[in-house]
Amino acid sequence: MTVAVEGGSDKTQRGAGPRPGPRPGPISRFRQSYNRNWYAWAMVAPVVAVIGALVLYPLARGIYLSLTDANSSNVGKTIGVNEIPDSFSWVGFDNYTEILSGGDHQFWPHFTWTIVWTVVCVALHYGIGMSLALLLNRKLRGRTFYRMVLILPWAVPTFVTVFAWRLILADDGGILNMALEWAHLPTPPWLSEPFWQRIAAITVNTWVGVPFMMVSLLGGLQSIPSEQYEAAEVDGATPWQRFRHVTLPGLRSVSSTVVLLGTIWTFNQFVVIFLLFGATGAPEAQILVTWAYRLGFGQDPRDYAGSAAYGVIILSMLIVFASFYRRWLARNEKAV
Amino acid sequence: MSTTADLPVAGAAAEPAAVPPRKRPAGKRQLKRGERPRSASVLIHGALITASFVAAFPIGWIAWISLGPDKTDYLHPGDIADKISFENYTTVLNDTEFLQWFVNSLIVALGTCLLGVFIAASSGYAVSRMRFPGHRQLMWTFLVTQMFPVAILMVPLYNILADMGLLDTYWALILVYCTTAIPYCAWLLKGYFDTIPQEIDEAGRIDGLSPFGTFYRLILPLARPGLAVAAFYTFLTAWAEVAYASVFMLSEEKYTLAVGLTSFISQHDTQWDLMAATSVLIAIPAALFFYLVQRHLVTGLTAGAAKS
């Protein structure tokens, strides 16, 4: 069957058919490509429509808002039958200079903490995920059971997770502090002091994020042909060398994808921090995203422009990161 | 890590097994390839049991607390054993809007799931099989959409949905969740479709199927593991989302569970026992869904991650 569509026999097939068909020439090639593209475009049209209407247009609108002084008191709204028009004005890059020059005393501290948060979380996700994947990839009694239990944190909705952790970490009478007290260890105020809040946030987010990494890497491990390990073993490679020269390269494409996605997701991890410390929690533990949300929705008057400007800054940082990351990957690929 | 590192040593040490295997006393017998000493097994199981405990403890804990009838029981978890009751559950089910919220969440999550996976699959297929102008940019756009912080889209989305008259409807949330779920799923499924041989498409075309027909009748059934993971991801995204849901759903009877639970915190100030029971009830559908797809999770996820 498949032979029929391959180059040489293609002509014979057509010639034999009842319809002579157009001679292979530029027109038919164009027609063919048009037909193919027509189908392709029809299939991607819904995505383009949804993303265009609900992502790109709002993005443009958000960028516009970030260049104004919009807040909840001057944005147009409808109260009953009265329509109040927009009354905010264009301020150019004022919001950005205000934020980036440290004028609001919030951006740079949050920026630093967001970077620390992202790096630590992704490193923990990847490290723990990798260790568990390596363990689960062995022949082992009860492997399916372990796998199911270990994926569990992923299946639990985040706000349930966070609520459970709040019970565990509660300063007064949380089980963790009870256990620490029992062991005569210090009992840190996990949910009330900035430093410990940060530790708590990282802990919870690690718990949430490991299963995704683990499952992805486990799949990656399973796709590495076992002959490679056998060959390495025959060559006398130590376990560490085998890990370094067989496992890691074999996982490269999976790793690069999950690290990129993990970084983006962690950088924008809204729910964990938002729910763990509430909308009005201490500003020190807020990352850029939750801070931007708070500017736009968690205070009065709502600072739409400032929030949008934060959003644009976050987005640009991620885009810069992603393009550097891809370039770095491409360069590494060549070097190997 | 240390456990993993020293395991294969045993295998390597066993390598000079070119010597014909002799019978040895049980404890010290020569290890075959792939076998490991008992101590290593103990270490592996120890590590995995510890990890499983950490993974399961918070969930088990909340389930335990939910059985205590008093709202201060979380302070004395030991006492719960004597007075286990399902009182919290009956309270939540009978005296709150829980069931209404539950239905709302279910509609939104399943709607997102169906719509999102279908759209993601068709576009993933198009990108995987057809080299049309713009397919590269499309994939890049998908990646970029993953980077959008909630904050930047929230206000404009609110305005758009208000203009379309969709605020406070299920469609508002379904559409918004699709924008976050579709790009990732399309990426994932594109990778999965890449692993399905092109010959199948070609055979389908020769048998007279249109490209849609090929996709629908041949490829989708083959891609079931990938679809299962995409569905799982989409469902969870929608089931657990808080930020959009709390801004776009205005009336109490349209709340999703996520929003409902947050309103619980403010309304029934720190009624931890009821909160715990609600949490357990919320986790159950997600767990069921997870149980249905977990078989496909590893294959489905990797094909995507490995190829994209």
XYZ file of C-alpha atoms in Angstrom:
644
model
C 0.000 0.000 0.000
C 2.558 2.496 1.072
C 4.662 2.000 -2.033
C 1.976 3.627 -4.088
C 2.640 7.072 -2.723
C 6.371 6.904 -3.160
C 7.982 8.881 -5.912
C 8.477 6.472 -8.793
C 5.329 4.443 -8.664
C 3.270 7.568 -8.141
C 3.161 8.301 -11.846
C 2.244 4.781 -12.841
C -0.520 4.788 -10.341
C -1.944 7.959 -11.774
C -1.507 6.869 -15.334
C -3.374 3.683 -14.620
C -6.273 5.494 -13.014
C -9.391 6.313 -14.968
C -8.819 10.047 -14.677
C -5.717 11.282 -16.452
C -5.172 13.983 -13.845
C -3.141 17.161 -14.240
C 0.399 16.754 -15.429
C 2.863 17.150 -12.599
C 3.856 20.769 -12.952
C 4.039 23.929 -10.917
C 0.268 24.345 -10.942
C -0.489 20.933 -9.557
C 2.276 21.285 -7.029
C 0.736 24.535 -5.924
C -2.680 22.924 -5.841
C -1.349 20.045 -3.828
C 0.351 22.273 -1.307
C -2.728 24.458 -1.144
C -4.856 21.426 -0.416
C -2.513 20.222 2.258
C -2.203 23.617 3.840
C -5.905 24.148 3.684
C -6.421 21.102 5.848
C -3.620 22.074 8.161
C -4.992 25.541 8.604
C -8.465 24.217 9.202
C -7.059 22.048 11.957
C -5.121 24.771 13.676
C -7.758 27.444 13.178
C -9.518 26.789 16.508
C -6.272 27.142 18.410
C -5.358 30.276 16.571
C -8.810 31.689 17.251
C -8.778 30.849 20.944
C -5.219 32.010 21.514
C -5.688 35.089 19.402
C -8.866 36.181 21.116
C -8.029 35.218 24.660
C -4.262 35.551 24.829
C -2.837 37.822 22.177
C -5.549 40.427 22.270
C -5.558 40.631 26.080
C -1.780 40.795 25.930
C -1.912 43.787 23.624
C -4.501 45.343 25.864
C -2.373 44.608 28.935
C 0.641 46.228 27.345
C -1.500 49.241 26.561
C -2.752 49.410 30.152
C 0.789 49.250 31.451
C 1.505 52.480 29.616
C -1.324 54.324 31.339
C -2.224 55.181 34.903
C -5.314 52.992 34.970
C -6.693 51.904 38.306
C -10.056 50.853 39.571
C -11.182 54.416 40.185
C -10.629 55.713 36.665
C -11.417 52.699 34.503
C -14.786 52.882 32.802
C -17.556 50.851 34.316
C -21.270 50.450 34.221
C -23.238 51.109 37.355
C -26.875 50.345 36.776
C -27.824 52.289 33.687
C -25.043 54.834 33.965
C -21.969 54.226 31.940
C -18.876 55.903 33.208
C -16.233 56.210 30.497
C -12.542 55.551 30.960
C -10.736 58.528 32.402
C -7.203 57.250 32.752
C -4.460 58.803 30.720
C -1.400 57.823 28.816
C 1.779 58.054 30.857
C 4.286 56.377 28.565
C 6.990 54.385 30.292
C 6.494 55.997 33.691
C 5.282 52.782 35.287
C 8.314 50.905 34.061
C 10.833 53.509 35.179
C 9.090 53.687 38.535
C 9.245 49.924 38.968
C 12.699 49.255 37.566
C 14.374 52.162 39.331
C 13.227 50.658 42.613
C 10.876 53.562 43.241
C 8.193 51.305 44.663
C 10.736 49.516 46.903
C 9.084 46.274 45.897
C 10.377 45.153 42.554
C 14.001 44.295 43.299
C 13.431 42.428 46.568
C 10.700 40.401 44.890
C 12.856 39.881 41.858
C 15.700 38.439 43.909
C 13.389 36.198 45.856
C 11.664 35.023 42.677
C 15.000 34.030 41.168
C 16.052 32.190 44.328
C 12.653 30.540 44.501
C 12.788 29.393 40.888
C 16.335 28.087 41.002
C 15.917 26.244 44.292
C 12.550 24.760 43.371
C 13.568 23.586 39.919
C 16.815 22.130 41.251
C 14.912 20.233 43.924
C 12.231 19.100 41.483
C 14.781 17.837 39.057
C 17.130 16.285 41.604
C 14.483 14.471 43.590
C 12.502 13.584 40.481
C 15.597 12.110 38.890
C 16.542 10.087 41.984
C 13.074 8.641 42.284
C 12.879 7.909 38.572
C 16.184 6.048 38.746
C 14.918 4.006 41.667
C 11.614 3.243 39.999
C 13.315 2.241 36.788
C 14.813 -0.842 38.435
C 13.257 -4.218 38.678
C 11.551 -4.027 41.982
C 8.777 -5.621 43.892
C 5.840 -3.271 44.324
C 7.015 -0.884 41.656
C 3.514 -0.081 40.422
C 2.407 0.641 43.948
C 5.313 2.997 44.607
C 4.724 4.738 41.330
C 1.076 5.343 42.061
C 1.728 6.681 45.537
C 4.536 8.898 44.345
C 2.420 10.439 41.598
C -0.355 11.138 44.067
C 0.703 14.714 44.927
C 0.188 15.577 41.282
C -3.363 14.277 41.277
C -4.481 16.262 44.288
C -5.829 19.700 43.427
C -3.396 22.339 44.572
C -5.688 24.084 46.987
C -6.324 20.817 48.793
C -2.583 20.282 48.925
C -1.960 23.714 50.274
C -4.679 23.384 52.851
C -3.222 20.087 54.036
C 0.173 21.696 54.340
C -1.248 24.585 56.273
C -2.562 22.103 58.788
C 0.796 20.409 58.954
C 2.852 23.574 59.194
C 0.527 25.553 61.465
C 2.568 27.455 64.011
C 0.299 26.523 66.858
C -0.262 22.832 67.022
C 0.713 21.839 63.494
C 1.827 18.248 63.431
C 5.308 19.138 62.215
C 5.995 21.495 65.083
C 4.491 19.031 67.522
C 6.911 16.419 66.261
C 9.817 18.840 66.452
C 8.871 19.822 69.967
C 8.636 16.211 70.967
C 12.152 15.698 69.623
C 13.311 18.795 71.548
C 14.121 20.636 68.343
C 13.324 24.288 67.679
C 9.844 24.913 66.287
C 10.062 27.561 63.600
C 7.078 29.805 62.889
C 6.566 28.406 59.391
C 3.647 30.533 58.377
C 4.316 33.830 60.059
C 7.939 34.862 59.704
C 9.227 35.798 56.259
C 12.271 33.565 56.299
C 10.338 30.492 57.392
C 7.487 31.364 55.080
C 9.927 31.130 52.226
C 11.212 27.781 53.407
C 7.637 26.557 53.777
C 6.725 27.787 50.296
C 9.695 26.006 48.758
C 8.869 22.814 50.645
C 5.270 22.776 49.501
C 6.111 23.631 45.928
C 8.733 20.915 45.811
C 6.189 18.433 47.048
C 3.791 19.552 44.353
C 6.273 19.592 41.485
C 8.328 16.438 41.905
C 5.812 13.945 40.436
C 5.705 15.625 37.047
C 9.488 15.541 36.796
C 9.610 11.998 38.071
C 7.119 10.655 35.555
C 8.696 12.507 32.643
C 12.178 11.350 33.517
C 10.961 7.821 34.170
C 9.539 7.726 30.674
C 12.800 9.092 29.371
C 14.769 6.411 31.187
C 12.583 3.708 29.735
C 13.293 4.911 26.237
C 17.075 4.510 26.622
C 18.000 1.224 24.942
C 19.435 -1.257 27.417
C 22.141 -2.238 24.891
C 23.838 1.059 25.651
C 24.162 0.112 29.296
C 25.377 -3.339 28.411
C 27.982 -1.919 26.077
C 29.139 0.524 28.733
C 29.308 -2.255 31.274
C 31.366 -4.428 28.954
C 33.740 -1.501 28.478
C 34.146 -1.438 32.249
C 32.383 1.838 32.957
C 31.707 2.537 36.598
C 28.109 3.201 37.643
C 28.853 6.895 37.849
C 30.371 6.882 34.360
C 27.362 5.019 33.041
C 25.062 7.588 34.594
C 27.160 10.431 33.257
C 27.708 9.138 29.732
C 24.671 6.990 29.007
C 21.801 8.106 31.215
C 22.250 11.863 31.076
C 22.747 12.086 27.287
C 19.839 9.698 26.803
C 17.674 11.972 28.865
C 18.813 15.156 27.204
C 15.715 15.942 25.178
C 13.361 15.087 28.037
C 15.464 17.020 30.514
C 15.718 20.132 28.426
C 11.965 20.209 27.925
C 10.972 19.586 31.514
C 13.533 21.992 32.901
C 12.325 24.718 30.579
C 8.684 24.075 31.396
C 9.451 23.637 35.075
C 11.254 26.941 35.199
C 8.412 28.755 33.486
C 5.797 27.136 35.693
C 7.712 27.752 38.901
C 8.461 31.338 37.993
C 4.744 31.842 37.511
C 3.666 29.564 40.358
C 0.732 31.509 41.612
C -1.505 29.155 43.517
C 0.896 27.751 46.079
C 2.072 31.081 47.424
C -1.284 32.766 47.048
C -3.109 30.102 49.011
C -0.395 29.396 51.519
C -0.170 32.956 52.767
C -3.489 34.353 51.635
C -4.118 37.399 49.507
C -2.832 39.694 52.197
C 0.128 37.701 53.447
C 3.480 39.238 54.213
C 4.931 40.917 51.137
C 8.337 39.325 51.729
C 7.227 35.882 50.682
C 5.414 37.023 47.544
C 7.026 36.293 44.220
C 6.627 38.680 41.299
C 3.481 37.019 40.027
C 1.592 37.059 43.289
C 2.756 40.585 43.933
C 1.458 41.677 40.539
C -1.858 40.015 41.314
C -2.010 41.797 44.606
C -1.411 45.156 42.960
C -4.174 44.494 40.495
C -6.734 42.707 42.626
C -5.737 42.501 46.254
C -5.819 46.139 47.303
C -7.875 49.255 46.983
C -7.697 51.128 44.679
C -6.700 48.379 42.326
C -3.603 49.388 40.435
C -4.318 47.895 37.016
C -1.521 49.729 35.280
C 1.129 48.724 37.794
C -0.068 45.144 37.728
C 0.052 45.042 33.944
C 3.519 46.570 33.929
C 4.710 43.852 36.297
C 3.122 41.313 34.004
C 4.938 42.667 30.976
C 8.230 42.643 32.861
C 7.704 39.049 33.980
C 6.811 37.966 30.474
C 9.826 39.664 28.947
C 12.148 38.067 31.471
C 10.764 34.639 30.651
C 11.022 35.183 26.920
C 14.617 36.337 27.251
C 15.362 33.327 29.422
C 13.705 30.903 27.015
C 15.530 32.194 23.967
C 18.888 32.083 25.730
C 18.116 28.636 26.990
C 17.244 27.353 23.535
C 20.341 28.917 22.052
C 22.442 27.381 24.794
C 20.866 24.004 24.120
C 21.515 24.296 20.416
C 25.145 25.215 21.030
C 25.610 22.275 23.388
C 24.053 19.971 20.859
C 26.644 21.004 18.313
C 29.517 20.703 20.732
C 28.706 17.081 21.435
C 21.346 9.336 45.319
C 23.868 7.287 47.173
C 21.629 4.273 46.996
C 21.365 4.508 43.255
C 25.057 5.050 42.830
C 26.250 2.019 44.675
C 23.744 -0.427 43.303
C 25.225 -1.152 39.922
C 28.561 -1.758 41.661
C 27.107 -5.051 42.642
C 26.231 -5.738 39.032
C 29.681 -4.742 37.895
C 31.349 -6.847 40.502
C 29.299 -9.741 39.295
C 30.560 -9.228 35.771
C 33.510 -11.625 35.870
C 30.844 -14.295 35.987
C 32.451 -15.794 32.920
C 33.577 -18.348 35.447
C 30.964 -21.079 35.279
C 28.460 -20.398 38.033
C 29.009 -22.662 40.985
C 26.503 -23.420 43.635
C 27.144 -21.378 46.709
C 25.515 -21.091 50.071
C 22.310 -19.057 49.813
C 23.614 -15.906 51.489
C 26.714 -15.498 49.387
C 25.686 -16.844 46.041
C 27.038 -15.189 42.939
C 24.810 -12.444 41.630
C 23.435 -12.676 38.151
C 23.131 -9.638 35.919
C 20.358 -7.422 37.109
C 20.411 -8.895 40.553
C 21.564 -6.956 43.524
C 22.628 -7.706 47.034
C 19.979 -7.775 49.684
C 21.390 -4.682 51.381
C 20.891 -2.647 48.213
C 17.313 -3.826 47.948
C 16.710 -2.761 51.494
C 18.152 0.652 50.756
C 16.045 1.099 47.638
C 12.889 0.052 49.385
C 13.797 2.251 52.312
C 14.228 5.268 50.077
C 11.021 4.563 48.186
C 9.026 3.973 51.343
C 10.283 7.241 52.799
C 9.409 9.078 49.609
C 5.991 7.433 49.441
C 5.368 8.412 53.024
C 6.236 12.030 52.323
C 4.073 11.946 49.212
C 1.055 10.435 50.908
C 1.257 11.945 54.368
C -0.400 15.331 53.757
C -3.289 13.637 51.991
C -3.703 11.036 54.678
C -3.416 13.699 57.322
C -6.181 15.817 55.932
C -8.391 12.765 55.596
C -7.707 11.956 59.224
C -8.473 15.473 60.450
C -11.714 15.467 58.471
C -12.979 12.631 60.657
C -12.751 14.650 63.849
C -16.080 16.247 64.672
C -14.782 19.275 66.576
C -13.192 22.227 64.982
C -10.215 22.208 67.298
C -9.465 18.573 66.705
C -6.537 19.379 64.511
C -4.760 20.494 67.654
C -5.178 17.102 69.256
C -5.059 14.673 66.343
C -4.551 11.778 68.708
C -7.989 12.214 70.229
C -9.768 11.739 66.933
C -9.321 7.998 67.070
C -11.875 7.773 69.890
C -14.587 9.761 68.209
C -14.357 9.164 64.484
C -17.452 10.416 62.730
C -18.601 11.502 59.326
C -20.401 14.471 60.767
C -18.258 16.942 58.853
C -19.130 15.288 55.606
C -22.845 15.351 56.239
C -22.617 18.991 57.289
C -20.739 19.944 54.163
C -23.043 17.996 51.883
C -26.295 19.127 53.486
C -25.734 22.618 54.807
C -23.517 24.242 52.209
C -23.594 24.896 48.506
C -21.065 22.146 48.093
C -23.040 20.022 45.641
C -23.837 23.011 43.464
C -20.170 24.009 43.405
C -19.207 20.455 42.732
C -21.475 20.291 39.704
C -20.132 23.633 38.487
C -16.570 22.419 38.761
C -17.437 19.209 37.009
C -19.081 21.022 34.106
C -16.162 23.386 33.756
C -13.490 20.718 34.080
C -15.117 18.224 31.726
C -15.950 20.968 29.250
C -12.369 22.150 29.257
C -11.221 18.591 28.967
C -13.336 17.756 25.915
C -12.911 21.019 24.077
C -9.269 21.458 25.012
C -8.086 17.982 24.161
C -9.933 17.965 20.867
C -8.540 21.301 19.770
C -5.073 20.458 21.039
C -5.134 17.105 19.262
C -6.149 18.509 15.914
C -3.568 21.255 16.011
C -0.911 18.899 17.354
C -1.671 16.564 14.485
C -1.479 19.350 11.943
C 1.893 20.469 13.271
C 3.195 16.931 13.456
C 2.184 15.841 9.955
C 1.895 18.840 7.727
C 4.626 21.252 6.881
C 2.470 24.285 6.393
C 3.861 27.786 6.498
C 3.771 29.021 10.057
C 3.948 25.734 11.919
C 7.214 26.672 13.558
C 5.875 29.993 14.790
C 2.823 28.217 16.106
C 4.900 25.934 18.316
C 6.881 28.896 19.564
C 3.644 30.726 20.340
C 2.496 27.713 22.327
C 5.612 27.895 24.443
C 5.221 31.609 24.974
C 1.619 31.222 26.127
C 2.933 29.079 28.958
C 4.810 32.109 30.196
C 1.884 34.433 30.573
C 1.538 35.521 34.137
C -2.013 35.641 35.420
C -1.671 39.279 36.290
C -1.208 40.623 32.802
C -4.186 38.835 31.295
C -6.616 39.157 34.137
C -7.945 42.658 33.598
C -8.158 42.498 29.810
C -9.762 39.067 29.960
C -12.273 40.366 32.424
C -13.173 43.174 30.031
C -13.396 40.883 27.031
C -15.578 38.401 28.810
C -17.756 41.204 30.095
C -18.149 42.542 26.560
C -19.064 39.108 25.285
C -21.541 38.713 28.113
C -19.759 35.594 29.297
C -18.934 36.685 32.823
C -20.438 34.422 35.413
C -21.002 31.655 32.872
C -19.313 28.300 32.512
C -18.044 29.306 29.103
C -15.896 32.039 30.576
C -13.874 29.566 32.585
C -13.847 26.845 29.949
C -12.435 29.200 27.343
C -9.908 30.718 29.685
C -8.665 27.359 30.904
C -8.379 26.204 27.329
C -5.874 28.944 26.670
C -3.590 27.588 29.363
C -4.167 23.902 28.733
C -4.249 23.719 24.943
C -0.713 24.912 24.230
C 0.857 22.404 26.580
C -1.376 19.580 25.360
C -0.715 20.461 21.743
C 2.987 20.245 22.433
C 2.597 16.971 24.210
C 0.366 15.459 21.565
C 2.516 16.683 18.724
C 5.323 14.675 20.272
C 3.064 11.705 20.616
C 1.847 11.873 17.024
C 5.468 12.038 15.897
C 5.946 8.546 17.274
C 3.090 7.133 15.195
C 4.458 6.032 11.819
C 3.540 8.211 8.855
C 2.786 5.055 6.831
C -0.456 4.682 8.719
C -1.634 8.062 7.475
C -0.561 7.240 3.976
C -2.380 3.948 4.023
C -5.479 5.731 5.266
C -5.270 8.290 2.499
C -4.950 5.622 -0.139
C -7.989 3.876 1.240
C -9.828 7.054 0.479
C -9.967 8.809 3.838
C -9.728 12.573 3.960
C -7.021 14.072 6.187
C -9.689 14.652 8.817
C -10.881 11.094 8.434
C -7.351 9.764 8.795
C -6.863 11.808 11.896
C -10.197 10.893 13.357
C -10.454 7.213 12.517
C -6.842 6.065 12.544
C -4.603 8.358 14.525
C -6.773 9.353 17.465
C -7.405 5.756 18.539
C -3.694 5.024 18.317
C -2.832 8.061 20.378
C -4.941 7.043 23.331
C -2.122 7.147 25.922
C -1.170 10.625 24.828
C -4.783 11.725 24.864
C -5.248 10.266 28.329
C -2.383 12.309 29.706
C -3.612 15.421 27.962
C -7.069 14.847 29.386
C -5.650 14.311 32.846
C -3.620 17.487 32.661
C -6.524 19.515 31.331
C -8.944 18.195 33.879
C -6.612 18.961 36.746
C -5.814 22.422 35.454
C -9.483 23.259 35.333
C -10.445 21.421 38.484
C -7.916 23.166 40.677
C -7.679 26.660 39.261
C -8.371 29.491 41.675
C -7.308 32.870 40.362
C -9.502 33.183 37.275
C -12.381 31.359 38.870
C -12.505 33.747 41.783
C -12.567 36.793 39.539
C -14.864 35.623 36.738
C -17.541 33.812 38.692
C -19.572 36.442 40.443
C -22.629 34.777 41.893
C -22.384 32.209 44.606
C -24.319 29.544 42.749
C -21.746 29.682 39.934
C -18.695 29.242 42.154
C -16.382 26.389 41.447
C -15.105 24.325 44.328
C -11.857 26.225 44.410
C -13.650 29.510 44.925
C -16.160 27.952 47.254
C -13.439 26.627 49.468
C -11.762 30.014 49.618
C -15.042 31.627 50.588
C -15.327 28.974 53.260
C -12.186 30.277 54.864
C -13.585 33.740 55.210
C -17.161 32.769 56.050
C -16.735 29.975 58.539
C -13.632 31.434 60.037
C -11.115 28.626 60.477
C -13.556 25.761 60.610
C -10.728 23.401 59.880
C -12.788 20.278 60.287
C -15.267 21.312 57.604
C -12.454 22.518 55.389
C -10.755 19.170 55.697
C -13.911 17.268 54.797
C -14.485 19.516 51.799
C -10.907 19.021 50.682
C -11.263 15.286 50.773
C -14.474 15.456 48.781
C -12.752 17.637 46.217
C -9.771 15.362 45.926
C -11.875 12.282 45.198
C -12.852 13.005 41.567
C -9.306 14.050 40.766
C -8.030 10.840 42.298
C -10.543 8.793 40.311
C -9.525 10.486 37.121
C -5.917 9.928 37.995
C -6.558 6.275 38.647
C -8.153 5.879 35.228
C -5.225 7.342 33.336
C -2.223 6.453 35.490
C -1.521 3.389 33.361
C -0.836 5.633 30.379
C 0.924 8.351 32.280
C 4.516 7.328 31.696
C 4.275 6.481 27.995
C 1.949 9.323 27.179
C 3.999 11.980 28.848
C 7.345 10.896 27.566
C 6.579 10.586 23.927
C 5.651 14.224 24.141
C 8.535 15.369 26.250
C 11.103 13.374 24.356
C 10.190 14.611 20.939
C 9.121 18.191 21.292
